[in-house]
Short mmCIF file of C-alpha atoms and ligand atoms in Angstrom, two decimals:
data_model
loop_
_atom_site.label_atom_id
_atom_site.label_comp_id
_atom_site.label_asym_id
_atom_site.label_seq_id
_atom_site.Cartn_x
_atom_site.Cartn_y
_atom_site.Cartn_z
CA MET A 1 6.78 -40.40 -7.61
CA THR A 2 9.50 -38.48 -9.20
CA THR A 3 12.89 -38.24 -7.42
CA ALA A 4 13.66 -34.71 -8.42
CA LYS A 5 15.36 -32.57 -5.74
CA LYS A 6 12.95 -30.17 -4.04
CA ALA A 7 13.49 -26.57 -5.21
CA SER A 8 13.22 -23.68 -2.85
CA SER A 9 13.78 -19.94 -2.64
CA PRO A 10 16.82 -18.63 -0.64
CA THR A 11 14.64 -18.64 2.40
CA GLY A 12 13.55 -22.14 1.92
CA ASP A 13 10.05 -21.48 0.58
CA PRO A 14 8.36 -22.95 -2.52
CA PHE A 15 8.44 -20.79 -5.56
CA LEU A 16 5.04 -19.22 -6.20
CA LEU A 17 4.05 -19.34 -9.89
CA THR A 18 0.70 -17.76 -9.05
CA PRO A 19 -1.09 -14.43 -9.53
CA GLY A 20 -0.07 -13.32 -6.01
CA PRO A 21 1.11 -13.25 -3.28
CA LEU A 22 4.42 -13.92 -5.01
CA THR A 23 7.98 -14.96 -4.33
CA THR A 24 9.95 -11.95 -2.97
CA SER A 25 13.66 -11.38 -2.67
CA PRO A 26 15.50 -12.10 0.59
CA SER A 27 16.35 -8.38 0.87
CA VAL A 28 12.66 -7.41 0.51
CA LYS A 29 11.78 -9.83 3.38
CA GLU A 30 14.81 -8.60 5.48
CA ALA A 31 13.50 -5.03 5.13
CA MET A 32 10.68 -5.98 7.39
CA LEU A 33 12.89 -6.80 10.36
CA HIS A 34 12.30 -3.42 11.97
CA ASP A 35 9.58 -1.84 14.14
CA TYR A 36 8.93 1.82 13.25
CA GLY A 37 6.45 4.00 14.88
CA SER A 38 4.05 5.81 12.49
CA ARG A 39 5.45 9.12 13.54
CA ASP A 40 9.10 8.13 13.22
CA ASN A 41 10.91 10.53 10.92
CA THR A 42 12.69 7.72 9.04
CA PHE A 43 9.38 6.06 8.36
CA ILE A 44 7.71 9.31 7.28
CA GLU A 45 10.49 10.05 4.83
CA LEU A 46 10.44 6.55 3.45
CA ASN A 47 6.71 6.68 3.05
CA ALA A 48 6.93 9.97 1.17
CA ASN A 49 9.67 8.61 -1.17
CA MET A 50 7.63 5.61 -1.90
CA LEU A 51 4.72 7.73 -2.96
CA GLU A 52 7.00 9.78 -5.21
CA SER A 53 8.54 6.68 -6.84
CA LEU A 54 5.10 5.49 -7.74
CA ILE A 55 4.40 8.69 -9.60
CA ASN A 56 7.72 8.44 -11.38
CA ILE A 57 6.83 4.92 -12.70
CA VAL A 58 3.96 6.44 -14.64
CA ASN A 59 5.89 9.60 -15.49
CA GLY A 60 3.29 11.68 -13.69
CA GLN A 61 5.54 14.27 -11.85
CA GLY A 62 3.62 17.55 -11.41
CA THR A 63 0.36 16.26 -12.88
CA HIS A 64 -0.46 13.12 -10.82
CA VAL A 65 -0.71 12.25 -7.13
CA SER A 66 -0.38 8.97 -5.42
CA VAL A 67 -2.33 7.71 -2.41
CA PRO A 68 -1.60 4.44 -0.50
CA LEU A 69 -4.26 2.33 1.15
CA GLN A 70 -4.17 -0.59 3.57
CA GLY A 71 -5.48 -3.86 2.42
CA SER A 72 -5.21 -6.29 -0.48
CA GLY A 73 -5.63 -5.07 -4.13
CA SER A 74 -9.43 -5.29 -4.08
CA PHE A 75 -9.63 -2.72 -1.29
CA VAL A 76 -8.07 -0.04 -3.41
CA VAL A 77 -10.11 -1.06 -6.55
CA GLU A 78 -13.28 -0.57 -4.45
CA ALA A 79 -11.90 2.63 -3.09
CA MET A 80 -11.24 3.93 -6.67
CA ILE A 81 -14.89 3.18 -7.62
CA GLY A 82 -16.33 4.80 -4.48
CA ASN A 83 -14.13 7.92 -4.87
CA PHE A 84 -14.14 8.71 -8.54
CA VAL A 85 -17.68 7.67 -9.48
CA PRO A 86 -20.07 10.10 -7.73
CA ALA A 87 -23.51 9.00 -6.61
CA ASP A 88 -25.06 10.75 -9.68
CA GLY A 89 -22.43 9.36 -12.09
CA LYS A 90 -22.62 6.32 -14.28
CA VAL A 91 -20.02 3.91 -15.10
CA LEU A 92 -19.44 1.66 -18.08
CA ILE A 93 -17.59 -1.54 -16.87
CA LEU A 94 -15.61 -3.37 -19.56
CA VAL A 95 -15.69 -7.04 -18.39
CA ASN A 96 -13.80 -10.03 -19.64
CA GLY A 97 -13.01 -11.92 -16.47
CA ALA A 98 -13.58 -12.33 -12.77
CA TYR A 99 -11.87 -9.09 -11.85
CA GLY A 100 -14.12 -7.06 -14.04
CA LYS A 101 -17.11 -8.88 -12.53
CA ARG A 102 -15.84 -8.02 -9.10
CA ILE A 103 -15.99 -4.35 -10.04
CA VAL A 104 -19.64 -4.88 -11.08
CA LYS A 105 -20.30 -6.25 -7.67
CA MET A 106 -18.61 -3.32 -6.04
CA CYS A 107 -20.98 -0.96 -7.99
CA ASP A 108 -23.86 -2.94 -6.70
CA TYR A 109 -22.69 -2.59 -3.08
CA TYR A 110 -22.27 1.13 -3.56
CA LYS A 111 -25.44 1.48 -5.62
CA ARG A 112 -23.63 3.24 -8.41
CA HIS A 113 -25.35 3.37 -11.77
CA TYR A 114 -23.55 1.21 -14.33
CA ILE A 115 -23.76 -0.62 -17.54
CA VAL A 116 -21.61 -3.61 -18.52
CA GLN A 117 -19.97 -4.35 -21.83
CA GLU A 118 -18.89 -7.88 -21.69
CA THR A 119 -16.70 -10.03 -24.04
CA PRO A 120 -15.78 -13.71 -23.38
CA GLU A 121 -12.81 -14.36 -21.18
CA ASP A 122 -10.51 -15.16 -24.18
CA VAL A 123 -11.51 -12.08 -26.10
CA PRO A 124 -10.15 -8.60 -25.37
CA VAL A 125 -12.46 -5.79 -24.39
CA ASP A 126 -13.84 -4.05 -27.47
CA ALA A 127 -12.74 -0.44 -28.05
CA VAL A 128 -14.86 -0.10 -31.18
CA GLN A 129 -18.03 -1.03 -29.36
CA LEU A 130 -16.99 1.20 -26.56
CA ASP A 131 -16.77 4.13 -28.89
CA LYS A 132 -20.38 3.46 -30.10
CA THR A 133 -21.66 2.96 -26.52
CA LEU A 134 -20.16 6.34 -25.32
CA ALA A 135 -21.52 8.06 -28.36
CA ALA A 136 -25.02 6.75 -27.62
CA ASN A 137 -24.92 7.28 -23.85
CA ALA A 138 -24.02 10.85 -22.89
CA ASP A 139 -24.81 10.04 -19.20
CA ILE A 140 -21.84 7.71 -18.84
CA THR A 141 -19.25 9.61 -16.74
CA HIS A 142 -16.60 6.95 -16.26
CA VAL A 143 -15.18 3.76 -17.85
CA VAL A 144 -13.49 1.04 -15.94
CA VAL A 145 -10.99 -1.34 -17.54
CA VAL A 146 -8.80 -4.13 -16.26
CA TYR A 147 -5.36 -3.80 -17.92
CA CYS A 148 -4.24 -7.47 -17.69
CA GLU A 149 -7.28 -9.71 -16.84
CA THR A 150 -5.58 -12.14 -14.53
CA THR A 151 -8.48 -14.53 -14.83
CA SER A 152 -7.11 -15.71 -18.19
CA GLY A 153 -3.90 -13.57 -18.43
CA ILE A 154 -5.30 -11.69 -21.40
CA LEU A 155 -3.95 -8.22 -22.27
CA ASN A 156 -6.61 -5.66 -22.84
CA PRO A 157 -5.99 -2.84 -25.36
CA LEU A 158 -5.46 -0.08 -22.84
CA LYS A 159 -4.09 2.51 -25.34
CA LYS A 160 -7.19 2.10 -27.65
CA VAL A 161 -9.57 2.25 -24.67
CA SER A 162 -7.90 5.32 -23.28
CA ASP A 163 -8.01 7.16 -26.64
CA VAL A 164 -11.74 6.43 -27.12
CA VAL A 165 -12.52 7.47 -23.52
CA ALA A 166 -10.49 10.68 -23.87
CA LYS A 167 -12.07 11.46 -27.25
CA HIS A 168 -15.55 11.35 -25.52
CA LYS A 169 -14.16 13.30 -22.55
CA ARG A 170 -15.14 10.75 -19.94
CA GLY A 171 -12.97 9.60 -17.01
CA LEU A 172 -10.98 6.34 -17.27
CA LEU A 173 -10.39 4.16 -14.17
CA ILE A 174 -7.85 1.35 -14.59
CA ASP A 175 -7.37 -1.79 -12.56
CA ALA A 176 -3.70 -2.38 -13.39
CA MET A 177 -3.11 -4.71 -10.45
CA SER A 178 -1.33 -7.45 -12.27
CA ALA A 179 0.38 -5.32 -14.91
CA PHE A 180 1.70 -2.31 -12.97
CA GLY A 181 5.48 -2.20 -13.11
CA ALA A 182 5.78 -4.81 -15.84
CA LEU A 183 3.70 -3.35 -18.77
CA PRO A 184 3.94 0.16 -19.96
CA LEU A 185 1.63 2.68 -18.39
CA ASP A 186 2.79 6.23 -19.04
CA THR A 187 0.72 9.37 -18.37
CA LYS A 188 2.01 10.86 -21.68
CA GLU A 189 0.45 7.87 -23.60
CA ILE A 190 -2.58 6.96 -21.54
CA THR A 191 -5.02 9.46 -20.23
CA PHE A 192 -6.72 8.37 -17.07
CA ASP A 193 -8.35 9.67 -13.95
CA ALA A 194 -7.01 6.94 -11.71
CA VAL A 195 -5.12 3.75 -11.82
CA VAL A 196 -4.80 1.25 -8.93
CA ALA A 197 -2.33 -1.51 -8.20
CA SER A 198 -0.74 -3.21 -5.13
CA SER A 199 2.49 -3.78 -3.41
CA ASN A 200 2.73 -7.53 -4.04
CA LYS A 201 2.39 -8.22 -7.75
CA CYS A 202 4.87 -7.05 -10.34
CA LEU A 203 6.58 -4.66 -7.83
CA GLU A 204 7.45 -7.75 -5.86
CA GLY A 205 6.76 -6.36 -2.32
CA ALA A 206 4.82 -7.97 0.52
CA PRO A 207 1.05 -8.09 0.29
CA GLY A 208 -1.00 -5.67 2.38
CA LEU A 209 -0.86 -2.31 0.53
CA GLY A 210 -2.67 -0.89 -2.36
CA PHE A 211 -2.19 2.47 -4.10
CA CYS A 212 -4.00 4.76 -6.36
CA ILE A 213 -2.28 7.11 -8.80
CA ALA A 214 -4.61 9.78 -10.03
CA SER A 215 -4.55 12.89 -12.12
CA GLU A 216 -4.53 15.72 -9.54
CA SER A 217 -7.30 17.48 -11.47
CA ALA A 218 -9.59 14.46 -11.17
CA MET A 219 -8.54 13.79 -7.60
CA VAL A 220 -9.53 17.30 -6.31
CA LYS A 221 -13.00 16.67 -7.70
CA THR A 222 -13.65 13.56 -5.56
CA GLU A 223 -14.17 15.23 -2.17
CA GLY A 224 -17.20 13.77 -0.46
CA ASN A 225 -17.76 11.02 -3.01
CA SER A 226 -16.65 8.09 -1.00
CA PRO A 227 -19.43 6.11 0.77
CA SER A 228 -16.80 4.53 2.97
CA LEU A 229 -14.59 6.30 5.48
CA VAL A 230 -11.73 3.84 5.63
CA LEU A 231 -11.56 3.60 1.81
CA ASP A 232 -11.83 7.41 1.30
CA LEU A 233 -8.83 8.13 -0.96
CA TYR A 234 -9.60 11.88 -1.08
CA ASP A 235 -9.41 12.16 2.75
CA GLN A 236 -6.34 9.89 2.84
CA TRP A 237 -4.61 12.20 0.35
CA ARG A 238 -5.46 15.45 2.05
CA ALA A 239 -4.49 14.06 5.44
CA MET A 240 -1.22 12.84 4.10
CA GLN A 241 -0.54 16.20 2.41
CA LYS A 242 -1.20 18.00 5.72
CA THR A 243 0.47 15.65 8.23
CA LYS A 244 2.57 13.34 6.09
CA GLN A 245 0.94 10.58 8.01
CA TRP A 246 -1.50 7.81 7.37
CA ARG A 247 -5.02 8.40 8.80
CA PHE A 248 -5.08 4.96 10.48
CA THR A 249 -2.31 2.53 11.49
CA PRO A 250 0.02 2.18 8.49
CA PRO A 251 1.24 -1.31 7.58
CA THR A 252 4.79 -0.26 8.55
CA HIS A 253 6.51 -3.59 7.81
CA VAL A 254 4.80 -3.87 4.38
CA ILE A 255 5.84 -0.31 3.52
CA LEU A 256 9.48 -1.02 4.51
CA ALA A 257 9.46 -4.06 2.23
CA PHE A 258 7.76 -2.10 -0.52
CA ALA A 259 10.37 0.67 -0.35
CA GLN A 260 13.13 -1.97 -0.79
CA ALA A 261 11.05 -3.71 -3.52
CA ILE A 262 10.89 -0.37 -5.45
CA LYS A 263 14.66 0.10 -5.15
CA GLU A 264 15.14 -3.32 -6.67
CA PHE A 265 12.60 -2.59 -9.37
CA GLU A 266 14.57 0.61 -10.33
CA ALA A 267 17.88 -1.29 -10.28
CA GLU A 268 16.43 -3.85 -12.60
CA GLY A 269 15.71 -1.15 -15.14
CA ASN A 270 12.17 -0.07 -14.24
CA VAL A 271 9.26 -1.24 -16.33
CA SER A 272 11.42 -2.33 -19.33
CA GLY A 273 13.76 -4.39 -17.12
CA ARG A 274 11.11 -5.98 -14.96
CA GLY A 275 8.79 -6.54 -18.00
CA GLY A 276 11.70 -7.93 -19.85
CA ARG A 277 12.50 -10.61 -17.20
CA TYR A 278 8.77 -11.57 -17.12
CA ARG A 279 8.61 -11.78 -20.86
CA ASP A 280 11.63 -14.09 -20.85
CA ASN A 281 9.95 -16.24 -18.13
CA HIS A 282 6.77 -16.48 -20.10
CA ALA A 283 8.58 -17.43 -23.35
CA VAL A 284 10.48 -20.21 -21.61
CA LEU A 285 7.28 -21.43 -20.01
CA ILE A 286 5.13 -21.37 -23.06
CA SER A 287 7.59 -23.02 -25.39
CA GLY A 288 8.48 -25.76 -22.76
CA MET A 289 4.81 -26.44 -22.13
CA ARG A 290 3.98 -26.60 -25.89
CA ASP A 291 6.96 -28.95 -26.38
CA MET A 292 5.24 -31.29 -23.90
CA GLY A 293 1.91 -30.97 -25.81
CA PHE A 294 0.09 -28.60 -23.54
CA LYS A 295 -2.11 -25.95 -25.20
CA THR A 296 -2.52 -22.32 -24.12
CA LEU A 297 -5.93 -20.80 -23.86
CA LEU A 298 -4.84 -17.65 -25.69
CA PRO A 299 -3.03 -17.05 -28.98
CA ASP A 300 0.34 -15.42 -28.41
CA ALA A 301 -0.87 -12.03 -29.60
CA LEU A 302 -3.42 -11.72 -26.74
CA GLN A 303 -1.18 -13.13 -24.03
CA ALA A 304 0.25 -10.80 -21.43
CA PRO A 305 3.56 -11.98 -19.93
CA ILE A 306 2.12 -12.16 -16.47
CA ILE A 307 0.26 -15.48 -16.04
CA VAL A 308 -0.48 -18.15 -18.61
CA THR A 309 -3.69 -20.18 -18.82
CA PHE A 310 -3.33 -23.81 -20.08
CA HIS A 311 -6.16 -26.05 -21.11
CA MET A 312 -6.64 -29.01 -18.83
CA PRO A 313 -5.49 -32.17 -20.74
CA THR A 314 -8.23 -34.72 -21.27
CA ASN A 315 -6.04 -37.81 -20.62
CA PRO A 316 -7.99 -39.83 -18.02
CA GLU A 317 -4.65 -40.29 -16.09
CA PHE A 318 -4.16 -36.59 -15.67
CA ASP A 319 -5.40 -35.80 -12.21
CA PHE A 320 -5.14 -32.04 -11.48
CA ASP A 321 -5.13 -32.37 -7.67
CA GLN A 322 -2.26 -34.85 -7.83
CA PHE A 323 -0.44 -32.68 -10.40
CA TYR A 324 -0.80 -29.62 -8.21
CA ASP A 325 0.38 -31.51 -5.10
CA GLY A 326 3.16 -33.17 -6.80
CA LEU A 327 4.57 -29.86 -8.16
CA ARG A 328 4.17 -28.20 -4.81
CA ASP A 329 6.15 -31.06 -3.16
CA GLN A 330 8.87 -30.24 -5.59
CA GLY A 331 8.84 -26.71 -4.68
CA TYR A 332 6.58 -25.09 -7.40
CA VAL A 333 3.19 -23.74 -6.55
CA ILE A 334 0.83 -23.23 -9.61
CA TYR A 335 -2.70 -22.07 -9.69
CA PRO A 336 -6.08 -23.53 -10.54
CA GLY A 337 -8.06 -22.07 -13.43
CA LYS A 338 -10.73 -19.53 -12.78
CA LEU A 339 -12.46 -19.63 -16.22
CA THR A 340 -16.01 -20.25 -17.20
CA VAL A 341 -15.10 -20.87 -20.87
CA ALA A 342 -12.76 -23.83 -20.31
CA ASN A 343 -11.36 -26.30 -17.91
CA SER A 344 -7.91 -25.01 -17.20
CA PHE A 345 -5.00 -24.23 -14.86
CA ARG A 346 -2.62 -21.29 -14.64
CA ILE A 347 1.08 -20.71 -14.19
CA GLY A 348 2.44 -17.37 -13.30
CA CYS A 349 5.63 -15.69 -14.64
CA ILE A 350 5.92 -12.91 -12.10
CA GLY A 351 7.62 -12.46 -8.73
CA ARG A 352 11.31 -13.08 -7.96
CA LEU A 353 11.59 -15.92 -10.59
CA GLY A 354 13.90 -16.32 -13.53
CA LYS A 355 14.84 -18.72 -16.28
CA GLU A 356 16.16 -21.27 -13.66
CA GLN A 357 12.86 -21.45 -11.80
CA MET A 358 10.78 -21.63 -15.05
CA GLU A 359 13.01 -24.46 -16.30
CA GLY A 360 12.82 -26.15 -12.95
CA ALA A 361 9.10 -25.93 -13.01
CA LEU A 362 8.97 -27.39 -16.53
CA GLY A 363 11.17 -30.27 -15.30
CA ALA A 364 8.88 -30.94 -12.55
CA ILE A 365 5.82 -30.85 -14.84
CA LYS A 366 7.57 -33.33 -17.17
CA GLY A 367 8.18 -35.62 -14.25
CA MET A 368 4.48 -35.52 -13.16
CA VAL A 369 3.35 -36.34 -16.68
CA GLU A 370 5.63 -39.27 -16.73
CA THR A 371 4.48 -40.32 -13.27
CA PHE A 372 0.89 -40.32 -14.60
CA GLY A 373 2.18 -42.66 -17.33
CA ILE A 374 1.03 -40.30 -20.09
CA SER A 375 3.09 -40.57 -23.25
CA GLN A 376 1.13 -37.89 -25.16
CA ILE A 377 -0.87 -35.00 -23.72
CA SER A 378 -4.22 -35.11 -25.37
CA TYR A 379 -7.27 -32.88 -25.98
CA ASP A 380 -10.43 -34.36 -27.25
C1 PLP B 401 -4.79 -9.54 -7.95
C2 PLP B 401 -5.69 -8.65 -8.65
C3 PLP B 401 -6.69 -7.89 -7.95
C4 PLP B 401 -6.71 -7.73 -6.48
O1 PLP B 401 -6.87 -8.94 -5.84
P1 PLP B 401 -6.65 -9.16 -4.20
O2 PLP B 401 -6.76 -10.53 -4.10
O3 PLP B 401 -7.61 -8.33 -3.53
O4 PLP B 401 -5.22 -8.55 -3.96
C5 PLP B 401 -7.55 -7.06 -8.67
N1 PLP B 401 -7.48 -7.03 -10.01
C6 PLP B 401 -6.64 -7.77 -10.65
C7 PLP B 401 -6.66 -7.65 -12.21
C8 PLP B 401 -5.79 -8.58 -10.08
O5 PLP B 401 -4.91 -9.40 -10.75
#
C-alpha cells in the first residue's frame, strides 16, 4: 500500500468528494453548538434573515418568496411537485438521470398526470423537442427540469428550457439541488414558478433542510394542492408569514449552521465566488485525471463544475472497491457511479475543498494506480 500521509479536514474528518453531504467549514460546524428554542427571538430573527438571503441569491426581492422545509433535498422536491402541480394539472418531466426519474416516481405516488421526455444520461435535455411537445399538448401545465443532473454531472440548458416554457406560458419547476449557489440562477434571466435546493450542497451547510423559492404569484395559487400535510409548502409559507415560526419542530442546529454557511457564501463572493472555486477544483481534477489516462464521461462543454463522472478503467488489476477503500484510508471519499449507460465512478468538486484537496486526491489516486501495478490506464 502507499505510504502517503492521511489527509483530513481541520476537524479530523476525511474530505468528501461526493455529491453530498459534503465537507463543511469548522465555523459552520461550530455554529451548531447551541440549543435554541423554536420561539427564541434570536432564532426567529436568524430564520427570517436566512429566508431573505435565499431570495437575494436569485435576485428575487419583491417578486419571490422562500419557504424552508425539514428533510433531505428529495423532501422538498416532492413538496414542490405536490404543491405546484394541481390534481387536474399535467406535468412534462425532462429526464436525463436518476433525479429526473425520482420525480417521475413522485408523480406516480401523487397520481399526478405526466409525460416524460427522456434523453440518455450523457445528453442534455432537449429544448427544441420541448418546444414541439408543448405546442402539441395544450394540457401540459408544468415542466420540470433538473439543472445539474448529479447522476452524471451534466449541465442542462436551463435558460433555453425556461425561454421555451415561458413562451408557451406554462409553469417551470426546477430541481437545482446540486447547482444552487454555484451556477447562475437569476429571476431576471430565468422565469420559473419554483426552484428547490438544500442546505448541504453548494451552500455548504449541514444536511437536513430544503427550501423552495417561488414566484409569489405562483405560490398564492397553490393553496389546497398539496396531498401531504407535512410537505405542504403553501401552509408552511402562510404559517411562517403569520407567526414567523415553523409549523413543526424546526431543525434548529441545521438552521444555525446554514445561517453561518450563507455568511461564508456571501463573503466568498456569492455565486461567482463559490462557482469560481468549484470551477477551479474541477479544472484541476479533470486535467490531473486525464494526465493519468482516465477518461471523463462527458465532453467539457456539457460538464458542470459540480461532480465529474469518469469511465471505469478496464485494466484487470483495477479493482474499484480497493480503489475506493484505499482513497478513503488516505482521507478522500469518492463516489460510485450511478449510470446505466456506462460503468463509472464519480468525484465531486463541491464542499469546503480547494486546490490543495483536489491535488491531494490526485496524488492518492496516482498512488493507488501504482499500487495496482498499472502502468497505463486502459479502455477497451
Ligand atoms: C442531491 C440531489 C437531490 C436530493 O437528494 P437527497 O439525497 O434527498 O438530499 C435531488 N436532486 C438532485 C439533482 C440532487 O443532486
